[in-house]
PDB file of C-alpha atoms and ligand atoms in Angstrom:
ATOM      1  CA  UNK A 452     -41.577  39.628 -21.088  1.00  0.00           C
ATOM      2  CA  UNK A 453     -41.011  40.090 -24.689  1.00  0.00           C
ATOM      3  CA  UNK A 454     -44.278  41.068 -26.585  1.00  0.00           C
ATOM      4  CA  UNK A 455     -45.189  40.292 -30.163  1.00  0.00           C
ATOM      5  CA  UNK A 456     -46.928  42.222 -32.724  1.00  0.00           C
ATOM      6  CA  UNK A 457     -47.961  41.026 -35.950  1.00  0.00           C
ATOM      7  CA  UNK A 458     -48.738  44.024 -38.590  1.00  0.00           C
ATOM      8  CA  UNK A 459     -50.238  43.990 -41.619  1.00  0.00           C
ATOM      9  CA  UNK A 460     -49.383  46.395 -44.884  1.00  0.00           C
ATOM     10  CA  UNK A 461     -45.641  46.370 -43.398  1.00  0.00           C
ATOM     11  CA  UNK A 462     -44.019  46.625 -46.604  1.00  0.00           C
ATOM     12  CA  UNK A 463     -44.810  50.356 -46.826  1.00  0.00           C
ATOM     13  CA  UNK A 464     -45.554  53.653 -44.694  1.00  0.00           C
ATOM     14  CA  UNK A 465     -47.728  53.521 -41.526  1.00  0.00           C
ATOM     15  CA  UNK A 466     -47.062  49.507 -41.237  1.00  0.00           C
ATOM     16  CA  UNK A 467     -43.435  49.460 -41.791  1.00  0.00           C
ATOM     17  CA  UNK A 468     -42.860  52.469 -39.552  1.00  0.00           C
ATOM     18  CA  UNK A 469     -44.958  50.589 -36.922  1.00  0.00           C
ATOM     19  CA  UNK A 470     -42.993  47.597 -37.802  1.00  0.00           C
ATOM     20  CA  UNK A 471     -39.323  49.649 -37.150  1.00  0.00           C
ATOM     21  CA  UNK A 472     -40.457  51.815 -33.938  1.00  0.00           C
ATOM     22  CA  UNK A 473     -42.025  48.148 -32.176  1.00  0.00           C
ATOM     23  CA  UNK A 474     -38.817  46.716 -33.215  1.00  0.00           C
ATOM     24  CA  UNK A 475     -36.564  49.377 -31.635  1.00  0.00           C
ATOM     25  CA  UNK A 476     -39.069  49.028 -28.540  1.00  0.00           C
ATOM     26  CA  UNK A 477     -37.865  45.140 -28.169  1.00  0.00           C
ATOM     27  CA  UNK A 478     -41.583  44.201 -29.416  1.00  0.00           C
ATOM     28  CA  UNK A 479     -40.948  40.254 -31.761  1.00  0.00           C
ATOM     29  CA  UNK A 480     -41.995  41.323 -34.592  1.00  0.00           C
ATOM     30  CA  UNK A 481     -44.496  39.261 -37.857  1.00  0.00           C
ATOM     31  CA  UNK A 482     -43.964  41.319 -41.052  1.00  0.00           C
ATOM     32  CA  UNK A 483     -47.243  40.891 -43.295  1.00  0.00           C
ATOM     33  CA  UNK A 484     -47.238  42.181 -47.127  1.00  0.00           C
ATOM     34  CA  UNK A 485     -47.479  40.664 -50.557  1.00  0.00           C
ATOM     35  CA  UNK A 486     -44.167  42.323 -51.809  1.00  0.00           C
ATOM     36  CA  UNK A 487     -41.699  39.595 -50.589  1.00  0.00           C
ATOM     37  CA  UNK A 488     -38.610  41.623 -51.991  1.00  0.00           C
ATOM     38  CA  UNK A 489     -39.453  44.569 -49.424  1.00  0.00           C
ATOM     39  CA  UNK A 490     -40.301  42.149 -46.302  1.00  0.00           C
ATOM     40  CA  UNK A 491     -36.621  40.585 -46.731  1.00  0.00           C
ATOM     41  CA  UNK A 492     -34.772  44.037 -46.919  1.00  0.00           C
ATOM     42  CA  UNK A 493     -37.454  44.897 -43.850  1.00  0.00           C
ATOM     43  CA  UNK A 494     -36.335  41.675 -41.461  1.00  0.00           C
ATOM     44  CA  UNK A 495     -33.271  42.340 -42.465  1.00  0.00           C
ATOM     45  CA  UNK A 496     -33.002  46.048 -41.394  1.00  0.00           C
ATOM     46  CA  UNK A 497     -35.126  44.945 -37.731  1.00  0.00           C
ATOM     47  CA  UNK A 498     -33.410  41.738 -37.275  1.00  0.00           C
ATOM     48  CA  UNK A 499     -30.514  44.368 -35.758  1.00  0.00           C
ATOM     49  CA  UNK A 500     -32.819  44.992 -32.687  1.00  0.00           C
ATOM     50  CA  UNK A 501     -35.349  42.239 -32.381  1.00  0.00           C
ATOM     51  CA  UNK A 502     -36.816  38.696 -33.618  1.00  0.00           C
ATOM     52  CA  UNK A 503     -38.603  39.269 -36.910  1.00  0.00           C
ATOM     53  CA  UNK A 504     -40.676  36.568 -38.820  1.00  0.00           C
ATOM     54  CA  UNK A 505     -42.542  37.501 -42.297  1.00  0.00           C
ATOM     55  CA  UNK A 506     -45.422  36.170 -44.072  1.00  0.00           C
ATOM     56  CA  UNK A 507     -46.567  37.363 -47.341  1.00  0.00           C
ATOM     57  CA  UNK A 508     -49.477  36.621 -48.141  1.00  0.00           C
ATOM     58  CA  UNK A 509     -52.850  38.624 -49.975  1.00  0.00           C
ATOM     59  CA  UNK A 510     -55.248  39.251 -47.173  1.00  0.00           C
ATOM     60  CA  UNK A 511     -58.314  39.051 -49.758  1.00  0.00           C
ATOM     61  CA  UNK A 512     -56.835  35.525 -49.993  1.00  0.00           C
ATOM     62  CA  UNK A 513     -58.931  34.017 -47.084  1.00  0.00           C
ATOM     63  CA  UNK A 514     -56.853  30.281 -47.361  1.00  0.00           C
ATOM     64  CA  UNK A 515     -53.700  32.041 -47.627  1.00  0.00           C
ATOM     65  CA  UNK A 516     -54.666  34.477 -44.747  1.00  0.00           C
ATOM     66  CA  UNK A 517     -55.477  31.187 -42.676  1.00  0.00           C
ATOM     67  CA  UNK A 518     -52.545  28.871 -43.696  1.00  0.00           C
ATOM     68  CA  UNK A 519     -50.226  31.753 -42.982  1.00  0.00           C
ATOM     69  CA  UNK A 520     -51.484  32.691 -39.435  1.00  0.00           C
ATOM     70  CA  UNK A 521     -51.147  29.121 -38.309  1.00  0.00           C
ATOM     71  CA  UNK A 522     -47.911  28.277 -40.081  1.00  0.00           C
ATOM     72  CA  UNK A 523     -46.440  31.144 -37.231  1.00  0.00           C
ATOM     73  CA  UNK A 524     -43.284  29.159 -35.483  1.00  0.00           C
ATOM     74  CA  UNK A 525     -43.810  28.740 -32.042  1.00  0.00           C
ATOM     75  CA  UNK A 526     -41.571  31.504 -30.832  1.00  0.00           C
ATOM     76  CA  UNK A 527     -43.823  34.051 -32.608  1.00  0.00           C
ATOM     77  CA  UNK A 528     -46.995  32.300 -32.141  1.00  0.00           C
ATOM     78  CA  UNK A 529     -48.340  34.376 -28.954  1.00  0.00           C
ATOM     79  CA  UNK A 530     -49.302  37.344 -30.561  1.00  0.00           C
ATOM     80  CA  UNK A 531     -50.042  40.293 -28.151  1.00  0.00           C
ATOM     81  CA  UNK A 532     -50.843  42.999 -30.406  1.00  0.00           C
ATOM     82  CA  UNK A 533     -52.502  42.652 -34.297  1.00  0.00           C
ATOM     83  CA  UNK A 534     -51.786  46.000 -36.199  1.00  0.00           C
ATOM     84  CA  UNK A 535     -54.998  45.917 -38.690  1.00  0.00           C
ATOM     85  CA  UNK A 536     -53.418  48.430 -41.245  1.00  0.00           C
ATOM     86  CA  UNK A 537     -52.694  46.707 -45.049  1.00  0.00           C
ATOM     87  CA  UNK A 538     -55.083  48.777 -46.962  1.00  0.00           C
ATOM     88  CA  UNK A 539     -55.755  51.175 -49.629  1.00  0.00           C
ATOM     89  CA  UNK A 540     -57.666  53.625 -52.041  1.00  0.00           C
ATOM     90  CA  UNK A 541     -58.317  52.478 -55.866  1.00  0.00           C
ATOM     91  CA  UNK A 542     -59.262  55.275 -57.545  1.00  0.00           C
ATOM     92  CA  UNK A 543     -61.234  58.570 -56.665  1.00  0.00           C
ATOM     93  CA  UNK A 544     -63.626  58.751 -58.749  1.00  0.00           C
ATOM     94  CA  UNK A 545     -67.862  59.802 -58.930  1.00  0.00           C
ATOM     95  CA  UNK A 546     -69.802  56.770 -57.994  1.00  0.00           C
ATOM     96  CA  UNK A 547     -71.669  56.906 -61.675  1.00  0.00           C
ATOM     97  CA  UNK A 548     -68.244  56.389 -62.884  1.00  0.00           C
ATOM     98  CA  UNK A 549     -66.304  54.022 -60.069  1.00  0.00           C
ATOM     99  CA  UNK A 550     -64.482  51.291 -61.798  1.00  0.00           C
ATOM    100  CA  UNK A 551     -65.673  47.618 -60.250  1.00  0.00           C
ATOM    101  CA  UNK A 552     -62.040  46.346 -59.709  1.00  0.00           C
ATOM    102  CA  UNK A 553     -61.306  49.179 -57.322  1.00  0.00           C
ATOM    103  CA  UNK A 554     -64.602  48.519 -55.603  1.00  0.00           C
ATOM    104  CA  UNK A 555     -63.785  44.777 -55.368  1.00  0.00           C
ATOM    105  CA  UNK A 556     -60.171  45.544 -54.083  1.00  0.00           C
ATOM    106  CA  UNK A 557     -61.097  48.237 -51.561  1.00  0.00           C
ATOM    107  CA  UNK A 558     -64.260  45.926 -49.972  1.00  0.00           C
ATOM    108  CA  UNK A 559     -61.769  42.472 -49.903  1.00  0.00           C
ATOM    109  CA  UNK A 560     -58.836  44.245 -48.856  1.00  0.00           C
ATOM    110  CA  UNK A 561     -59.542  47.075 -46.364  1.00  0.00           C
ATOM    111  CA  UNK A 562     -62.964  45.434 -45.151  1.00  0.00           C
ATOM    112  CA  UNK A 563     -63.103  41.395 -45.991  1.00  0.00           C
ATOM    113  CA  UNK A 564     -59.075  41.519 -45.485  1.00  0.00           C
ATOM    114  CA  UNK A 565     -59.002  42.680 -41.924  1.00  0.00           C
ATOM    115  CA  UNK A 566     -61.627  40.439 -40.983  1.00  0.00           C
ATOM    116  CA  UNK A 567     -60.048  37.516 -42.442  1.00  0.00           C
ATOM    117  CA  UNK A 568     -56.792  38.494 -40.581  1.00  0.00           C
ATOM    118  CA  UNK A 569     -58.596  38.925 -37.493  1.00  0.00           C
ATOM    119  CA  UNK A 570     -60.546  35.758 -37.177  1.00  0.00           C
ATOM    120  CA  UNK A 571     -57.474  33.935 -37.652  1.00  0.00           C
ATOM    121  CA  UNK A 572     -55.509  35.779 -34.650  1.00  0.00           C
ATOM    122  CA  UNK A 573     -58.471  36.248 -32.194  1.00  0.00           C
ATOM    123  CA  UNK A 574     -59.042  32.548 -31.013  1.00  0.00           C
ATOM    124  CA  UNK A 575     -55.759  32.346 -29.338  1.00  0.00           C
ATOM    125  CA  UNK A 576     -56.580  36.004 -27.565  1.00  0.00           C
ATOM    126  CA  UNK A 577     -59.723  34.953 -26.424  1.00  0.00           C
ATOM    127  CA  UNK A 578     -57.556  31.489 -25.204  1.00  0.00           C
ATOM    128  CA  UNK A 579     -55.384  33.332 -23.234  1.00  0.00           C
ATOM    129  CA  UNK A 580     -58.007  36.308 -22.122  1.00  0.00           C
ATOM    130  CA  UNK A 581     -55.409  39.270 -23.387  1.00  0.00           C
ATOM    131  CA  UNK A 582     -54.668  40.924 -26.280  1.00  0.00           C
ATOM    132  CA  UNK A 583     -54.875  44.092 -28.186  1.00  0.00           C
ATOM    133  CA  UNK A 584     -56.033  44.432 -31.405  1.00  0.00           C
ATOM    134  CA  UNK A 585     -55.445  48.179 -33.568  1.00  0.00           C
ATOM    135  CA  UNK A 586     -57.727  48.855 -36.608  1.00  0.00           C
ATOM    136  CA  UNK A 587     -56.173  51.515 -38.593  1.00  0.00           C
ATOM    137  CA  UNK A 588     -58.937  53.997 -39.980  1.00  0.00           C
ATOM    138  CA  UNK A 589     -59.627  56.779 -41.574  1.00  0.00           C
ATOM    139  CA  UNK A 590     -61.118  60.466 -41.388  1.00  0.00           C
ATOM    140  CA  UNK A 591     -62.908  58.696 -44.230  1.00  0.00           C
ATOM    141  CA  UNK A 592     -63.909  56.076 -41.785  1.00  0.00           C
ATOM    142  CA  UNK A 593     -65.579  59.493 -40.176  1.00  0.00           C
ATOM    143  CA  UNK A 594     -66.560  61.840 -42.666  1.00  0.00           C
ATOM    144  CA  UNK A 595     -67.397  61.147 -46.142  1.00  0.00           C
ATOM    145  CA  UNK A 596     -65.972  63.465 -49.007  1.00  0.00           C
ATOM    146  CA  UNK A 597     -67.125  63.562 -53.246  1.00  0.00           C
ATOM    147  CA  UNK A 598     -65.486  60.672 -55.228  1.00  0.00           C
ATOM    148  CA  UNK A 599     -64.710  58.884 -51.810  1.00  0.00           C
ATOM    149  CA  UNK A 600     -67.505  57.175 -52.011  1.00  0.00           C
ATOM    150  CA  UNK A 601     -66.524  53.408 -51.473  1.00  0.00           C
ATOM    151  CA  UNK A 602     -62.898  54.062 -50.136  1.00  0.00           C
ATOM    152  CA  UNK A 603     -65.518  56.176 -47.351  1.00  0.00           C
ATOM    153  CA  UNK A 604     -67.953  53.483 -47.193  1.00  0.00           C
ATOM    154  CA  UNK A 605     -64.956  50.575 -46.661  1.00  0.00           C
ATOM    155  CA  UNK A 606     -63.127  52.451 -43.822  1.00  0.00           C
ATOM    156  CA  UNK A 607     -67.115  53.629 -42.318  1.00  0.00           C
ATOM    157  CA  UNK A 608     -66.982  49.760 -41.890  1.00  0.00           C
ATOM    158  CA  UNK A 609     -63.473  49.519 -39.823  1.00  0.00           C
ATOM    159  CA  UNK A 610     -64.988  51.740 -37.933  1.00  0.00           C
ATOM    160  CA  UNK A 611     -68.090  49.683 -37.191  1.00  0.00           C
ATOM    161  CA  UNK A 612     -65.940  46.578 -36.540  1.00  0.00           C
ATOM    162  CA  UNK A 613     -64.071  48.015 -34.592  1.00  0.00           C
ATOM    163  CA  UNK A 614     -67.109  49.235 -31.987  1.00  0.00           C
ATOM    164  CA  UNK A 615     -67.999  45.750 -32.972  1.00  0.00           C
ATOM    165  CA  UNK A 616     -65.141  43.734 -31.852  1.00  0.00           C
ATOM    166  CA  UNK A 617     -64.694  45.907 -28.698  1.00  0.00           C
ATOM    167  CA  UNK A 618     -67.939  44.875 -27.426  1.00  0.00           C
ATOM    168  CA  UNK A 619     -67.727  41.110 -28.360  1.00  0.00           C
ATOM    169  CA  UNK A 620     -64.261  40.792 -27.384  1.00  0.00           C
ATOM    170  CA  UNK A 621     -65.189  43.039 -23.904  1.00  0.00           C
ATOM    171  CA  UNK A 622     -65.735  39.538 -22.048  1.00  0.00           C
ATOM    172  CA  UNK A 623     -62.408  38.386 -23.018  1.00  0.00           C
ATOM    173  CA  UNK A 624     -60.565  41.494 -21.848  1.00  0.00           C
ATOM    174  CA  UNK A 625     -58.631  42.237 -25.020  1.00  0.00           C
ATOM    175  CA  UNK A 626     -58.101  45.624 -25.759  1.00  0.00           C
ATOM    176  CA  UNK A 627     -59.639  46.849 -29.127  1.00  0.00           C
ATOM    177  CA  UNK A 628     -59.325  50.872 -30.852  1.00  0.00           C
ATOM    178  CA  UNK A 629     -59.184  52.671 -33.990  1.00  0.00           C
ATOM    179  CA  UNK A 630     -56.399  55.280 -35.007  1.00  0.00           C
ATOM    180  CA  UNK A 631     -57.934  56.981 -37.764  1.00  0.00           C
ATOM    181  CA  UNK A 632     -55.440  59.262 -39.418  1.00  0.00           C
ATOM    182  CA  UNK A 633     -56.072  62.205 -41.944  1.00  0.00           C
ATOM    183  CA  UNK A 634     -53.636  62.922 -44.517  1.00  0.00           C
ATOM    184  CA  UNK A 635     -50.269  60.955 -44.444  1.00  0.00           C
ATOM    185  CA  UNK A 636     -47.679  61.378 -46.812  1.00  0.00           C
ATOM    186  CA  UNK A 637     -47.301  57.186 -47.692  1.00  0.00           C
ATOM    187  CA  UNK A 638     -47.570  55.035 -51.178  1.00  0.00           C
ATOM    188  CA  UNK A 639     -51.370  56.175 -50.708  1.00  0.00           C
ATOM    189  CA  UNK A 640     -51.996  58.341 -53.270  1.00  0.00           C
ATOM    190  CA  UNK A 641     -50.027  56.635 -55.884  1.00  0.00           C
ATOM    191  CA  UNK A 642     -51.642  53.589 -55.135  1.00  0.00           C
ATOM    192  CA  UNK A 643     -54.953  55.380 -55.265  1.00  0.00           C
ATOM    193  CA  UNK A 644     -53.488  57.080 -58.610  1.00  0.00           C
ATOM    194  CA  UNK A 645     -52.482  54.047 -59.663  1.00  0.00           C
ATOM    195  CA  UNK A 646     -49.204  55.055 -59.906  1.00  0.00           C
ATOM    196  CA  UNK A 647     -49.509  58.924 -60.811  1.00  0.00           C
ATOM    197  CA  UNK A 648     -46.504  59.891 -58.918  1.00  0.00           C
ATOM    198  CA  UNK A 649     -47.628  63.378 -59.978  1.00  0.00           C
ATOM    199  CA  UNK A 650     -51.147  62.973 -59.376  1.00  0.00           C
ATOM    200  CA  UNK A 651     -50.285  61.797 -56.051  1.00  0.00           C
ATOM    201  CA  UNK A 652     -47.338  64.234 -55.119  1.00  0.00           C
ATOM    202  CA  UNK A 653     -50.215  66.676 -55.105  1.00  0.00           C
ATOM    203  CA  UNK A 654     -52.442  65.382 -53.003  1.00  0.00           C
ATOM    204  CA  UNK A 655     -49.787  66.598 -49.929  1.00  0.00           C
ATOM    205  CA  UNK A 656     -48.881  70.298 -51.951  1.00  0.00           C
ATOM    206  CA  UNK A 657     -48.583  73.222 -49.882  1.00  0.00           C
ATOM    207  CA  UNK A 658     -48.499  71.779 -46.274  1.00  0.00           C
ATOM    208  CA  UNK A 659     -47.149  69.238 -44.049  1.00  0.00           C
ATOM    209  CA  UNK A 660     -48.705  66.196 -44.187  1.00  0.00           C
ATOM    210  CA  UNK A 661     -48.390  63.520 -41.575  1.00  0.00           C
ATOM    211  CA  UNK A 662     -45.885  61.309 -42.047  1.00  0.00           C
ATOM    212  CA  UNK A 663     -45.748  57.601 -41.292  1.00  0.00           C
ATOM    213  CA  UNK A 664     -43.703  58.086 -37.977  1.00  0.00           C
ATOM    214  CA  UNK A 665     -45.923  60.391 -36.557  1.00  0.00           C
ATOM    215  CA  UNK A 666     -49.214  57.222 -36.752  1.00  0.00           C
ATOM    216  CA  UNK A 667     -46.255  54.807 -35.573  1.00  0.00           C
ATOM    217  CA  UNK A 668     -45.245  56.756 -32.471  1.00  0.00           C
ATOM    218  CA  UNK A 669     -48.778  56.943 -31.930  1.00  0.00           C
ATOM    219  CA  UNK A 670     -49.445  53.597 -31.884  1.00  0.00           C
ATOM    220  CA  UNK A 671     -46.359  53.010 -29.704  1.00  0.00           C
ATOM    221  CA  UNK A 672     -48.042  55.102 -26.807  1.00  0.00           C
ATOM    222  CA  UNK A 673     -51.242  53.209 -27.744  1.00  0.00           C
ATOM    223  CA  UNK A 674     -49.519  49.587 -27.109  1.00  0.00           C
ATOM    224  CA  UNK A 675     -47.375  50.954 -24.232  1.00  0.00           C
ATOM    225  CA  UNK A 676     -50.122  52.168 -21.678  1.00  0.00           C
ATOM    226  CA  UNK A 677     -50.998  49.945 -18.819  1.00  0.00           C
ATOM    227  CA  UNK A 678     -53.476  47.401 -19.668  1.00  0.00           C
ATOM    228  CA  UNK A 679     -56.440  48.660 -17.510  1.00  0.00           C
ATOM    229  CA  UNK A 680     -56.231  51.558 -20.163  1.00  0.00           C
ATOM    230  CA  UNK A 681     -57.738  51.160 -23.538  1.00  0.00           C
ATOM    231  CA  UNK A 682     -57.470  53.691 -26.151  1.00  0.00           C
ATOM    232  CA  UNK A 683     -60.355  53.094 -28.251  1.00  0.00           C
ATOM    233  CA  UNK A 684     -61.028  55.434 -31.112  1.00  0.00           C
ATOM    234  CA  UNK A 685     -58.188  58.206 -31.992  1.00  0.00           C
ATOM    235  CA  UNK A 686     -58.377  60.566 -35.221  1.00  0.00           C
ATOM    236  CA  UNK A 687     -55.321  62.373 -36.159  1.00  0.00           C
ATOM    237  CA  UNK A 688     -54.947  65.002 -38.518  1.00  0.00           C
ATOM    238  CA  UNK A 689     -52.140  67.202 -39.860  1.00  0.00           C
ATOM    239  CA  UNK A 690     -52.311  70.604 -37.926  1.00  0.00           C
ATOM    240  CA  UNK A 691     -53.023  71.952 -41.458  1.00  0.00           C
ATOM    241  CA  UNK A 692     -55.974  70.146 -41.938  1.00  0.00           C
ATOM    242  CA  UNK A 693     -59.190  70.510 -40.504  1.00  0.00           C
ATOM    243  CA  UNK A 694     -61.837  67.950 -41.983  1.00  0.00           C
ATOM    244  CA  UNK A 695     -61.283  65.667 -44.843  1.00  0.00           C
ATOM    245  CA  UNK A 696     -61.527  68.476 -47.665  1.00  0.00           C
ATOM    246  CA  UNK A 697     -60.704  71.440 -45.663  1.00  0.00           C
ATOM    247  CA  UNK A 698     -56.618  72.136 -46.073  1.00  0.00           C
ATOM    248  CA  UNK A 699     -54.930  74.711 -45.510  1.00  0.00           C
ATOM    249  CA  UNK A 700     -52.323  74.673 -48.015  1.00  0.00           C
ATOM    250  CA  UNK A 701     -49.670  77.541 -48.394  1.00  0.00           C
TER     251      UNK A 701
HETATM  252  P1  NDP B 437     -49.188  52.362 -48.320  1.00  0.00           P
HETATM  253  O1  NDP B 437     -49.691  52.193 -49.707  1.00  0.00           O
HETATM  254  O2  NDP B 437     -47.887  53.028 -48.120  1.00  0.00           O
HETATM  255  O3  NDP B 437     -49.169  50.942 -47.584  1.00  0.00           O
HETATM  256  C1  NDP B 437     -50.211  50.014 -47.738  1.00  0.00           C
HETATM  257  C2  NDP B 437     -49.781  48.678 -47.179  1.00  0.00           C
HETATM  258  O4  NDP B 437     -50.880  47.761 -47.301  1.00  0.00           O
HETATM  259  C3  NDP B 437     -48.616  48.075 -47.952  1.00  0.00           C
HETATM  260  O5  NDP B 437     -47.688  47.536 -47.041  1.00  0.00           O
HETATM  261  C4  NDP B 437     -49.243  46.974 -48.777  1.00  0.00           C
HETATM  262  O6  NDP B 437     -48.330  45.881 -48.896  1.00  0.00           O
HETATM  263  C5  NDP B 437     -50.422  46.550 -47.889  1.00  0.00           C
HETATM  264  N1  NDP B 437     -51.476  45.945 -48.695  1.00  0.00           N
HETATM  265  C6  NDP B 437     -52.235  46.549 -49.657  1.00  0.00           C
HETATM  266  N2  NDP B 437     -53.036  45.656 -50.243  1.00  0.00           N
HETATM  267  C7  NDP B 437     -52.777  44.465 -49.656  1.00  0.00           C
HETATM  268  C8  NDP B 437     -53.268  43.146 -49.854  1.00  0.00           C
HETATM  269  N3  NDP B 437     -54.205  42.877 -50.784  1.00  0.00           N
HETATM  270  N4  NDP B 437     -52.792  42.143 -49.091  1.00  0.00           N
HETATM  271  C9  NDP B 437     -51.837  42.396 -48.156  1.00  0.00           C
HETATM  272  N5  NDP B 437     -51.335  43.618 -47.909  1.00  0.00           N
HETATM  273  C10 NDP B 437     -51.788  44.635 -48.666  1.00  0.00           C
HETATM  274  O7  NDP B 437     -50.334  53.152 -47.537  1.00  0.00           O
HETATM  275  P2  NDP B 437     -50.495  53.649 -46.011  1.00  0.00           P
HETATM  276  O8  NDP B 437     -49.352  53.264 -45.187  1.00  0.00           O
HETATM  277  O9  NDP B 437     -50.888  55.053 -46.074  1.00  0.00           O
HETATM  278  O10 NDP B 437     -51.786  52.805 -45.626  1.00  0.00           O
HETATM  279  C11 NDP B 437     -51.883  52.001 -44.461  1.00  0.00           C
HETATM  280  C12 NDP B 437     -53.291  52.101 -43.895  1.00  0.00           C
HETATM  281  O11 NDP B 437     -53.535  53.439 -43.472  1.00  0.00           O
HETATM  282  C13 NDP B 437     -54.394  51.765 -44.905  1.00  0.00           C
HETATM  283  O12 NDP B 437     -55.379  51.001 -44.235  1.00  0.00           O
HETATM  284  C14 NDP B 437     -54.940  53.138 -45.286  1.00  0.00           C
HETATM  285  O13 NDP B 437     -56.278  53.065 -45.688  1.00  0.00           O
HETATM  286  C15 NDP B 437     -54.787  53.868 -43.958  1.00  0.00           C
HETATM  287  N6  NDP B 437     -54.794  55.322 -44.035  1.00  0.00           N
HETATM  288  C16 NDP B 437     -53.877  56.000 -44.799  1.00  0.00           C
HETATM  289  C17 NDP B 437     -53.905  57.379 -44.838  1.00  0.00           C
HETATM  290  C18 NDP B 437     -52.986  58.176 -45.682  1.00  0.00           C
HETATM  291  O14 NDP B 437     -53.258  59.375 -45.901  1.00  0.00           O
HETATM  292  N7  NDP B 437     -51.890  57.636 -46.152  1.00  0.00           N
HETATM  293  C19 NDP B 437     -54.876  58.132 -44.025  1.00  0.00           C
HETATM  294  C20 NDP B 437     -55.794  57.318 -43.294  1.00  0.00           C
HETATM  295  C21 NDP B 437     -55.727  55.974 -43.279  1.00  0.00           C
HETATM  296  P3  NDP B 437     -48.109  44.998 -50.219  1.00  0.00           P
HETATM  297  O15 NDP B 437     -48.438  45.863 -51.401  1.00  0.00           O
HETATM  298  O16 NDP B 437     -46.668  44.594 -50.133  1.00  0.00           O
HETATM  299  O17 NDP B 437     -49.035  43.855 -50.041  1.00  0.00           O
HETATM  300  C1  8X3 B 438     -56.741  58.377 -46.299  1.00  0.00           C
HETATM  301  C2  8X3 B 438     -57.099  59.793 -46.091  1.00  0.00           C
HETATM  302  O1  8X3 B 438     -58.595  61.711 -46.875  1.00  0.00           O
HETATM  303  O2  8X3 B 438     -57.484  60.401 -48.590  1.00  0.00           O
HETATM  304  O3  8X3 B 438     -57.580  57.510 -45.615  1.00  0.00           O
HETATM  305  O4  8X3 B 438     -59.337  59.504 -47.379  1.00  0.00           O
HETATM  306  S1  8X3 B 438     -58.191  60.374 -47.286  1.00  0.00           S
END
């Protein structure tokens, strides 16, 4: 039977290249993003293969979070597998010197946001005792690195929640893991550099980075083993890097 995935932060890199290799993969597909513009041209592009519904909505914006989730039609409205990914750095800067609006936006979106987001999808799992729920990381959710500092501290916390929600979910049988990737070549850094395209074409100088496809196929082999098998906590790095500041870089 068709499955159908609902993923967050599809307008751009790891969620929209979820978003296209689910859709190739006959997966119904809920396309989640502010940018309305790029969700269109998205559903557009996966409509080709596969049902595709989008909501845009803010996922710091619990209401809208809430009034989205339930205003899924019916044909969509089973979801099978929540992609956890809309997120982002603001900023990379010493904690004396951190700017409160980045703090704010990293906590609501990449912590408060995928909580939000989950509460509203996980009754219906728990209804139906399946489901499978990915929280996309970080080697920051792992390792902490100077002038991370908060951007560390918010994806430390998807990793908590998502120990967290594999044990409380465990007597529901819905499947629950972490992918937590290390340097992908994405809107990241210019988001982080708030919009240095310079700035942030450096941060993947000198080596091959991951790119978005590579998490996506991952996650495809994640939501395609048999459902005895859980993968529950996957880092994965470019073969050029070995820890969060350790690169090696031509
Ligand atoms: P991108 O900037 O390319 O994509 C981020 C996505 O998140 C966009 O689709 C954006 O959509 C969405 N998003 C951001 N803020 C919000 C918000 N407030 N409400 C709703 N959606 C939001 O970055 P990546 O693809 O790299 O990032 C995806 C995830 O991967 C993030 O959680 C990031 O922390 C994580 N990650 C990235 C790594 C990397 O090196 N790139 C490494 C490790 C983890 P829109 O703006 O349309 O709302
Ligand atoms: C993104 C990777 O190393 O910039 O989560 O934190 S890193």
């Amino acid at each position: 039977m068709t499955k159908t995935a609902l993923v967050t932060g599809a307008t751009s890199g790891i969620g929209k290249a979820t978003a296209q290799i689910l859709a190739k993969n006959n997966y119904k597909i809920i396309l989640c993003g502010r940018r309305e513009d790029r969700l269109e041209v998205l559903e557009k592009e996966l409509s080709k293969f596969t049902e595709v519904h989008t909501l845009s909505f803010d996922v710091r914006d619990k209401k809208a979070v809430f009034d989205s989730i339930n205003s899924i039609p019916e044909a969509f409205a089973k979801i099978d597998v929540l992609i956890n990914n809309a997120g982002n750095a603001h900023g990379l800067d010493p904690i004396q010197n951190g700017d409160l609006d980045d703090w704010d936006a990293m906590i609501d979106i990449n912590v408060k946001g995928l909580l939000y987001v989950s509460k509203a999808v996980i009754p219906q799992m728990i209804e139906r005792k399946s489901g499978h729920i990915i929280n996309i990381g970080s080697i920051a959710g792992k390792e902490v690195y100077p002038n991370g500092n908060v951007y560390c501290a918010s994806k430390h916390a998807v990793d908590a929640l998502n120990q967290a929600m594999r044990m409380d979910l465990n007597p529901y049988g819905i499947r629950v893991g972490a992918i937590h990737p290390g340097a992908v070549e994405t809107e990241f850094s210019e988001v982080r550099f708030k919009g240095d395209t310079e700035k942030a074409a450096n941060v993947y100088k000198g080596f091959e980075p991951l790119h978005p496809e590579d998490i996506a196929d991952i996650i495809h082999f994640v939501v395609s083993r048999p459902y005895h098998v859980n993968i529950a906590d996957l880092m994965v790095l470019p073969t050029a890097q070995a820890a969060a500041t350790i690169l090696k870089r031509d």
